[in-house]
XYZ file of C-alpha atoms in Angstrom:
360
model
C -3.104 27.488 7.034
C -5.084 26.665 10.182
C -3.497 26.620 13.621
C -4.031 22.853 13.675
C -2.112 22.438 10.407
C 0.745 24.612 11.650
C 1.094 22.502 14.777
C 1.057 19.299 12.758
C 3.668 20.455 10.260
C 5.942 21.688 13.036
C 5.776 18.284 14.677
C 6.574 16.607 11.394
C 9.613 18.769 10.827
C 10.911 17.916 14.272
C 10.452 14.221 13.540
C 12.018 14.425 10.115
C 14.987 16.622 10.863
C 16.827 18.211 7.978
C 16.627 15.006 5.927
C 12.844 15.280 5.746
C 12.931 18.214 3.356
C 15.793 16.924 1.276
C 15.394 16.735 -2.456
C 14.862 13.335 -4.096
C 18.057 11.233 -4.338
C 18.657 12.112 -7.969
C 18.604 15.847 -7.202
C 21.200 15.536 -4.442
C 23.922 14.622 -6.935
C 24.317 11.013 -5.825
C 24.045 8.419 -8.621
C 20.781 6.435 -8.434
C 22.764 3.175 -8.363
C 24.511 4.193 -5.139
C 21.234 5.290 -3.578
C 19.666 1.933 -4.480
C 22.617 0.020 -3.017
C 22.352 1.940 0.248
C 18.605 1.329 0.471
C 19.049 -2.381 -0.214
C 21.620 -2.613 2.583
C 19.167 -1.009 5.012
C 16.438 -3.433 3.912
C 18.664 -6.458 4.492
C 19.087 -7.374 0.821
C 22.331 -9.198 0.013
C 24.155 -7.498 -2.854
C 26.229 -10.642 -3.438
C 23.239 -12.932 -3.956
C 23.762 -15.088 -7.077
C 20.153 -14.654 -8.194
C 17.003 -12.794 -7.266
C 15.949 -13.686 -3.754
C 13.049 -12.821 -1.486
C 13.643 -12.020 2.175
C 11.542 -13.382 5.013
C 9.580 -10.090 4.925
C 8.847 -10.635 1.215
C 11.284 -7.954 0.046
C 12.629 -8.843 -3.428
C 16.380 -8.508 -3.890
C 15.871 -7.333 -7.460
C 12.997 -5.602 -9.158
C 9.653 -4.548 -7.712
C 6.525 -6.606 -7.088
C 3.780 -5.706 -9.578
C 0.221 -6.066 -8.351
C -3.390 -5.189 -9.015
C -6.779 -4.878 -7.388
C -8.689 -5.900 -10.525
C -12.088 -4.657 -11.726
C -13.129 -3.397 -8.287
C -16.845 -2.566 -7.828
C -17.859 -4.565 -10.888
C -19.276 -7.556 -9.013
C -16.969 -9.894 -10.912
C -15.455 -12.750 -8.922
C -11.789 -12.263 -7.967
C -10.409 -15.080 -10.093
C -12.151 -13.979 -13.275
C -11.409 -10.301 -12.604
C -7.706 -11.065 -12.213
C -7.672 -13.229 -15.324
C -9.221 -10.410 -17.368
C -6.862 -7.789 -15.917
C -3.812 -9.897 -16.677
C -5.025 -10.420 -20.248
C -5.502 -6.671 -20.645
C -2.110 -5.645 -19.263
C -0.210 -8.468 -20.933
C 1.510 -10.053 -17.940
C 0.677 -11.954 -14.741
C 0.486 -10.075 -11.476
C 2.827 -10.800 -8.587
C 0.319 -9.464 -6.044
C -3.449 -9.840 -5.918
C -5.095 -7.222 -3.682
C -8.282 -8.387 -1.951
C -10.534 -6.776 0.654
C -12.267 -8.266 3.695
C -14.241 -6.926 6.595
C -15.740 -8.007 9.879
C -16.050 -11.735 10.523
C -15.165 -12.821 6.968
C -12.550 -15.569 6.883
C -9.599 -15.270 4.543
C -7.979 -16.323 2.377
C -11.061 -17.818 0.767
C -10.864 -20.969 -1.342
C -10.824 -18.836 -4.484
C -8.058 -16.620 -3.112
C -6.000 -19.651 -2.140
C -6.370 -20.979 -5.671
C -5.184 -17.631 -7.076
C -2.124 -17.698 -4.819
C -1.306 -21.303 -5.734
C -1.990 -21.136 -9.469
C 0.276 -23.782 -11.099
C 0.792 -21.417 -14.048
C 2.301 -18.821 -11.724
C 2.070 -18.295 -7.991
C 0.931 -14.938 -6.623
C 1.205 -13.118 -3.321
C -2.004 -12.081 -1.615
C -2.347 -8.578 -0.191
C -5.269 -8.878 2.216
C -6.881 -5.668 3.384
C -8.912 -6.329 6.548
C -11.132 -3.985 8.527
C -11.843 -6.106 11.611
C -15.088 -4.430 12.741
C -17.522 -1.639 11.933
C -19.476 -2.238 15.146
C -16.669 -1.591 17.619
C -14.313 1.295 18.115
C -10.572 0.869 17.828
C -10.315 1.165 21.603
C -12.844 -1.627 22.069
C -10.981 -3.888 19.640
C -7.706 -3.160 21.455
C -9.483 -4.043 24.695
C -10.456 -7.499 23.438
C -14.004 -6.963 22.157
C -13.508 -9.129 19.050
C -10.853 -11.540 20.307
C -13.039 -14.538 19.460
C -13.263 -13.267 15.877
C -9.488 -12.815 15.690
C -8.919 -16.284 17.125
C -11.346 -17.863 14.651
C -9.524 -16.162 11.792
C -6.172 -17.293 13.159
C -7.353 -20.900 13.295
C -8.582 -20.619 9.705
C -5.324 -19.173 8.405
C -3.181 -21.644 10.329
C -5.205 -24.569 9.071
C -5.587 -23.586 5.418
C -2.852 -21.219 4.255
C 0.767 -21.654 5.390
C 2.114 -19.418 2.616
C 3.330 -15.931 3.435
C 0.944 -13.105 2.564
C 0.660 -9.364 3.080
C -1.851 -8.193 5.687
C -2.915 -4.610 6.310
C -5.261 -3.875 9.235
C -7.821 -1.094 8.706
C -6.045 0.740 5.918
C -6.182 4.516 5.511
C -7.165 5.277 9.114
C -6.596 9.029 8.881
C -10.130 10.060 7.927
C -11.614 7.811 10.632
C -9.742 9.493 13.490
C -11.898 11.294 16.051
C -9.840 13.508 18.325
C -12.146 13.390 21.364
C -10.388 11.371 24.086
C -13.561 9.369 24.783
C -14.282 8.572 21.119
C -12.366 5.302 21.071
C -11.137 6.397 17.641
C -8.090 8.523 18.394
C -4.738 7.983 16.693
C -3.518 6.270 19.860
C -6.556 3.982 19.758
C -5.710 3.027 16.174
C -2.121 2.207 17.096
C -3.296 0.075 20.027
C -5.877 -1.704 17.853
C -3.345 -2.552 15.144
C -0.878 -3.850 17.743
C -3.521 -5.948 19.482
C -4.763 -7.583 16.285
C -1.277 -8.424 14.996
C 0.057 -9.687 18.328
C -3.013 -11.835 18.969
C -2.799 -13.381 15.489
C 0.860 -14.169 16.113
C 0.087 -15.650 19.525
C -2.436 -17.930 17.817
C 0.172 -19.165 15.348
C -0.228 -16.813 12.373
C 3.458 -16.183 11.759
C 3.177 -16.024 7.961
C 1.412 -12.646 7.777
C 3.762 -9.897 6.581
C 2.184 -6.805 8.091
C 1.636 -3.514 6.282
C 0.763 -0.107 7.756
C -1.158 1.714 5.029
C -1.520 5.503 5.023
C -3.694 7.569 2.693
C -0.718 9.516 1.356
C -2.428 12.929 1.503
C -0.680 16.074 2.811
C -3.734 17.432 4.645
C -3.917 14.408 6.940
C -0.154 14.283 7.422
C -0.310 17.848 8.759
C -2.624 16.859 11.623
C -1.002 17.054 15.076
C -1.923 13.428 15.829
C -0.580 11.983 12.587
C 2.670 10.554 13.975
C 0.779 8.810 16.779
C -0.985 6.474 14.336
C 2.128 4.323 13.885
C 1.787 1.036 15.810
C 5.518 0.278 16.186
C 8.347 -1.358 14.279
C 7.794 -4.736 15.948
C 4.316 -5.121 14.421
C 4.906 -3.393 11.052
C 6.969 -5.052 8.303
C 6.167 -2.695 5.380
C 4.846 0.850 5.225
C 2.437 1.766 2.449
C 0.512 4.632 0.942
C -2.596 4.818 -1.250
C -2.075 7.917 -3.424
C -4.313 8.734 -6.374
C -3.679 11.069 -9.276
C -5.779 14.123 -8.499
C -6.020 17.204 -10.706
C -2.770 18.645 -9.328
C -0.612 15.592 -10.033
C 1.253 15.425 -13.336
C 3.877 12.708 -12.852
C 4.975 9.776 -10.694
C 7.022 12.068 -8.453
C 3.965 14.223 -7.898
C 2.043 11.089 -6.934
C 4.419 9.647 -4.327
C 5.660 13.023 -3.085
C 2.493 15.105 -3.041
C 3.035 18.540 -1.555
C 0.656 21.454 -1.151
C 1.242 25.179 -0.677
C -1.131 25.242 2.260
C 0.990 22.591 4.030
C 4.363 24.085 3.260
C 6.325 22.021 5.771
C 5.247 18.666 4.379
C 8.040 17.127 2.243
C 5.965 14.472 0.457
C 5.181 10.931 1.539
C 8.125 9.150 -0.050
C 10.577 11.625 1.457
C 8.858 11.338 4.835
C 8.938 7.550 4.699
C 12.611 7.581 3.700
C 13.441 9.602 6.780
C 10.931 8.057 9.210
C 11.289 4.402 8.151
C 14.716 3.958 6.503
C 14.751 0.186 7.136
C 11.191 -0.518 5.962
C 10.242 -1.412 2.386
C 7.614 0.886 0.901
C 4.522 -0.337 -0.935
C 2.223 1.708 -3.128
C -0.723 -0.416 -2.037
C -3.294 1.430 -4.151
C -2.708 3.914 -6.931
C -4.904 4.955 -9.759
C -5.229 7.526 -12.527
C -8.655 9.116 -13.016
C -10.075 10.133 -16.372
C -9.531 13.739 -17.427
C -12.078 14.698 -20.044
C -10.098 17.768 -21.039
C -6.942 15.660 -21.445
C -7.806 12.418 -23.247
C -4.117 11.454 -23.443
C -3.345 12.036 -19.774
C -3.301 8.403 -18.676
C -0.859 7.644 -21.451
C 1.501 10.435 -20.377
C 1.207 9.539 -16.696
C 1.986 5.841 -17.164
C 4.997 6.888 -19.229
C 6.180 9.059 -16.328
C 5.973 6.096 -13.948
C 8.217 4.110 -16.229
C 10.724 6.978 -16.506
C 10.832 7.862 -12.816
C 10.208 4.729 -10.752
C 13.889 3.754 -10.611
C 14.569 6.976 -8.707
C 12.621 5.611 -5.719
C 14.500 2.447 -4.696
C 12.735 2.020 -1.356
C 9.482 1.303 -3.215
C 9.394 -2.477 -3.540
C 5.777 -3.023 -4.630
C 3.345 -1.208 -6.943
C -0.305 -2.320 -6.768
C -2.738 -0.684 -9.192
C -6.411 -0.054 -8.304
C -8.357 -0.883 -11.459
C -12.012 0.156 -11.336
C -14.632 1.763 -13.581
C -16.325 3.165 -10.472
C -13.656 4.249 -8.035
C -14.912 6.888 -5.551
C -13.592 9.771 -7.663
C -13.791 8.344 -11.165
C -12.662 5.693 -13.606
C -9.182 4.288 -12.938
C -9.191 1.550 -15.556
C -5.858 1.555 -17.342
C -7.258 0.666 -20.765
C -9.891 3.345 -21.359
C -7.833 4.637 -24.314
C -5.556 2.763 -26.735
C -2.609 4.939 -25.663
C -3.275 4.317 -22.000
C -3.415 0.558 -22.543
C -0.216 0.579 -24.578
C 1.821 2.598 -22.080
C 0.438 0.707 -19.089
C 1.354 -2.602 -20.731
C 4.830 -1.243 -21.500
C 5.157 -0.236 -17.851
C 3.944 -3.608 -16.589
C 6.526 -5.421 -18.702
C 9.434 -3.143 -17.767
C 12.464 -5.016 -16.441
C 12.397 -2.947 -13.240
C 9.112 -4.629 -12.366
C 10.485 -8.138 -12.652
C 11.046 -9.335 -9.109
C 12.083 -12.814 -8.060
C 9.773 -15.785 -8.094
C 6.927 -15.749 -5.596
C 8.005 -18.098 -2.770
C 6.032 -21.247 -2.090
C 6.341 -20.816 1.664
């Protein structure tokens, strides 16, 4: 382990305390039902509610939101891609994940139509990288305020519904530690705060904000990792984007990745439990790559998600990244008959039946 990694892990352990390295709830001897009840209380969910409800931060009182980024990198339009994905998995999505950058205005007309579909409303998860021409420090200093204001006017005038918004997701591999880089962890935190607060000042009060981490142990071990967080007042949900690499065998291994070379890291779910006990957790992107030597792997992995997901009650949204050309391989869920069958079984599981998507 490098000196840098040792410093980072030590800082994490100080932040986590003894709870950070605790075993998952089921291993501690406490019934999963009691763990879930305690988590719901922290998240502000009313146990006495007569029916499934959705809080102002879009936290469902029962079940988990089920979402998808459909047919990414295929060139297919969002509406048609979602329609095809829903046909393949055998159920409608609660969340549609879309991506925007720079001066693009969102939600687009097509995205608004997806959200307002009379056959079944959907939540939008909008992933926005505000600029590739300015550093985080420059954005925090006001360099693109006119762009932010134009977006705010567009949202306020066209889309009053609540939606999820993440600002420059997965910032870890963009961090540059030089103080004058404009791209330090502190610069990211300041940028995120500036964008969210300016949108709110311009009347965008319907954006439910999401801080999205990569979910990889090597980045979590960096000494600056904790300094990325923008603050509870501008973050409603915390999220991770873990993918099933060659060392992951099950859902627990996905959301709680650990590595021998980063021995102090407890796994992202455990870290989030300790660091953000009152924040709902979203798996904002997850995907299973093809394994040529294991043609039935997707089938077995999707089955593990169905078996294990109830053991992680703070996770309130699962959003699959469906693409034939993801950066490290093919994450389509239907590349084998067994994979399609088990993914469809997972998608229709009662645990993934949240309340109705709110109209406002």
